């Protein structure tokens, strides 16, 4: 070891062996000892069960204070400002301007979207690839689907099952063998009576060219009847009654040669009744309860129809004598409330096959012709609410088939007792003495004093038939049985 320096040696000596003066300065006097700790008295022993062992005699030392959070680092100094770019040097005097940049190349024009192809007119929905038994039923499917799509309202759901290829199972559709080939099934009829359907009478129906009948009674069909109806070459019955058709009489119905039943009643047709209606070969004519305003047809007797109903229209005129020409075919004729005037012609006696004759609610005058007694098939005779006068003949009330004879609201002054034995007999509001519910005597006298003749309305009175020779008196001889009365004398006018 090397030599220790003298100054360092003196420092170690003073430190190891301090003097009394140095001791006072460097060492403070010792602190007095702390008083002895006194512990709190122990708690009294708890009653059994024994409690856990008593706590420590001294309180637990205080928990050390939580460490102070570390100081946050100082925020970083802000970045030094970026040096501003030096100002551009001024261009030298009289220097040319810098060249402009070249223009960008032109953009191609935007492509317009491709135009859709022109729309073709709407076509009926094609028949799906269903197995149809015949081409006629496939065609009928298309027509009925188009008809269904044109319906505005079907409250009773008549066409709800018009789905699928089984056309013959559609409600209201009738199928049968075709008239030209019995092995082909086709749609032969449409029966939608009382369906309350609202729809135009579209030409789709005329695509069913094998139809034999169209029954659309009590619906709300409207619109014109298409001229294509003439394509129905097998149509026998056309019932358009109780709908909302209007306009003039549909002339197309006169061009269907096979038509036998025509029913246009309870619509709103107006105008003239064509005379051609009574020239076509139909069996039933119903045009009642429309708004026709036309002279009464003079050619009524030319019709081969068995039933003619013209009631509740305005057809003023006289019943033509030519009605007798319909004697072979006419079965029922109803001319109620059509505006008839004049007298009943005696030619009506030729209608010996007629069963119903109704001319009530008109302005007929004169007497009830005795020739009515020749209408031996008559079952219902209604002449009420006219201005007829005279007596009701016994021969009329004795008709063999007559069950309903109504002649109320006239000015008849007498009736045979046989008339009172009819099942239905109405003689009220006449001038018949002794009968109940008659007109007043003053009213009867005022009318009968000024009778109206047949020519008052332009109807010439028919000539009276020659009077029959009086019968020769019966020979006087005793009757075989004195208890029997002699038979009544025959009604000479009533014998056909």
PDB file of N, CA, C and O in Angstrom, residues 76 111 154 189 192 240 330 341 354 357 376 463:
ATOM      1  N   UNK A  76     -45.120  17.651 -25.251  1.00  0.00           N
ATOM      2  CA  UNK A  76     -43.992  17.834 -26.203  1.00  0.00           C
ATOM      3  C   UNK A  76     -43.968  19.271 -26.691  1.00  0.00           C
ATOM      4  O   UNK A  76     -44.993  19.934 -26.801  1.00  0.00           O
ATOM      5  N   UNK A 111     -73.138   7.984 -73.053  1.00  0.00           N
ATOM      6  CA  UNK A 111     -73.974   7.021 -73.772  1.00  0.00           C
ATOM      7  C   UNK A 111     -75.408   7.041 -73.220  1.00  0.00           C
ATOM      8  O   UNK A 111     -75.613   6.920 -72.026  1.00  0.00           O
ATOM      9  N   UNK A 154    -118.510  -8.333 -59.148  1.00  0.00           N
ATOM     10  CA  UNK A 154    -119.126  -9.665 -59.109  1.00  0.00           C
ATOM     11  C   UNK A 154    -119.426  -9.985 -57.653  1.00  0.00           C
ATOM     12  O   UNK A 154    -118.733 -10.789 -57.013  1.00  0.00           O
ATOM     13  N   UNK A 189    -123.545 -22.637 -73.900  1.00  0.00           N
ATOM     14  CA  UNK A 189    -124.405 -21.644 -73.283  1.00  0.00           C
ATOM     15  C   UNK A 189    -123.750 -20.936 -72.118  1.00  0.00           C
ATOM     16  O   UNK A 189    -122.836 -21.462 -71.472  1.00  0.00           O
ATOM     17  N   UNK A 192    -125.918 -16.675 -66.568  1.00  0.00           N
ATOM     18  CA  UNK A 192    -125.536 -15.858 -65.419  1.00  0.00           C
ATOM     19  C   UNK A 192    -126.746 -15.117 -64.859  1.00  0.00           C
ATOM     20  O   UNK A 192    -126.618 -13.995 -64.358  1.00  0.00           O
ATOM     21  N   UNK A 240    -131.448 -10.546 -72.353  1.00  0.00           N
ATOM     22  CA  UNK A 240    -130.715  -9.413 -71.783  1.00  0.00           C
ATOM     23  C   UNK A 240    -131.616  -8.605 -70.852  1.00  0.00           C
ATOM     24  O   UNK A 240    -131.359  -7.420 -70.613  1.00  0.00           O
ATOM     25  N   UNK A 330    -150.327 -17.382 -82.560  1.00  0.00           N
ATOM     26  CA  UNK A 330    -150.338 -16.549 -81.360  1.00  0.00           C
ATOM     27  C   UNK A 330    -151.001 -17.278 -80.194  1.00  0.00           C
ATOM     28  O   UNK A 330    -152.122 -17.765 -80.294  1.00  0.00           O
ATOM     29  N   UNK A 341    -155.898   3.056 -78.522  1.00  0.00           N
ATOM     30  CA  UNK A 341    -157.121   3.850 -78.619  1.00  0.00           C
ATOM     31  C   UNK A 341    -158.075   3.173 -79.601  1.00  0.00           C
ATOM     32  O   UNK A 341    -157.735   2.169 -80.235  1.00  0.00           O
ATOM     33  N   UNK A 354    -155.631 -18.477 -78.988  1.00  0.00           N
ATOM     34  CA  UNK A 354    -155.058 -17.545 -78.010  1.00  0.00           C
ATOM     35  C   UNK A 354    -155.534 -17.900 -76.603  1.00  0.00           C
ATOM     36  O   UNK A 354    -156.724 -18.126 -76.373  1.00  0.00           O
ATOM     37  N   UNK A 357    -155.119 -12.763 -73.288  1.00  0.00           N
ATOM     38  CA  UNK A 357    -155.348 -11.521 -74.023  1.00  0.00           C
ATOM     39  C   UNK A 357    -155.524 -10.419 -72.993  1.00  0.00           C
ATOM     40  O   UNK A 357    -156.502 -10.388 -72.246  1.00  0.00           O
ATOM     41  N   UNK A 376    -162.108 -19.647 -78.280  1.00  0.00           N
ATOM     42  CA  UNK A 376    -162.484 -20.783 -77.429  1.00  0.00           C
ATOM     43  C   UNK A 376    -161.351 -21.263 -76.530  1.00  0.00           C
ATOM     44  O   UNK A 376    -161.602 -21.948 -75.537  1.00  0.00           O
ATOM     45  N   UNK A 463    -167.365  -2.924 -89.993  1.00  0.00           N
ATOM     46  CA  UNK A 463    -168.773  -3.159 -90.320  1.00  0.00           C
ATOM     47  C   UNK A 463    -169.363  -4.249 -89.453  1.00  0.00           C
ATOM     48  O   UNK A 463    -168.686  -5.211 -89.084  1.00  0.00           O
TER      49      UNK A 463
END
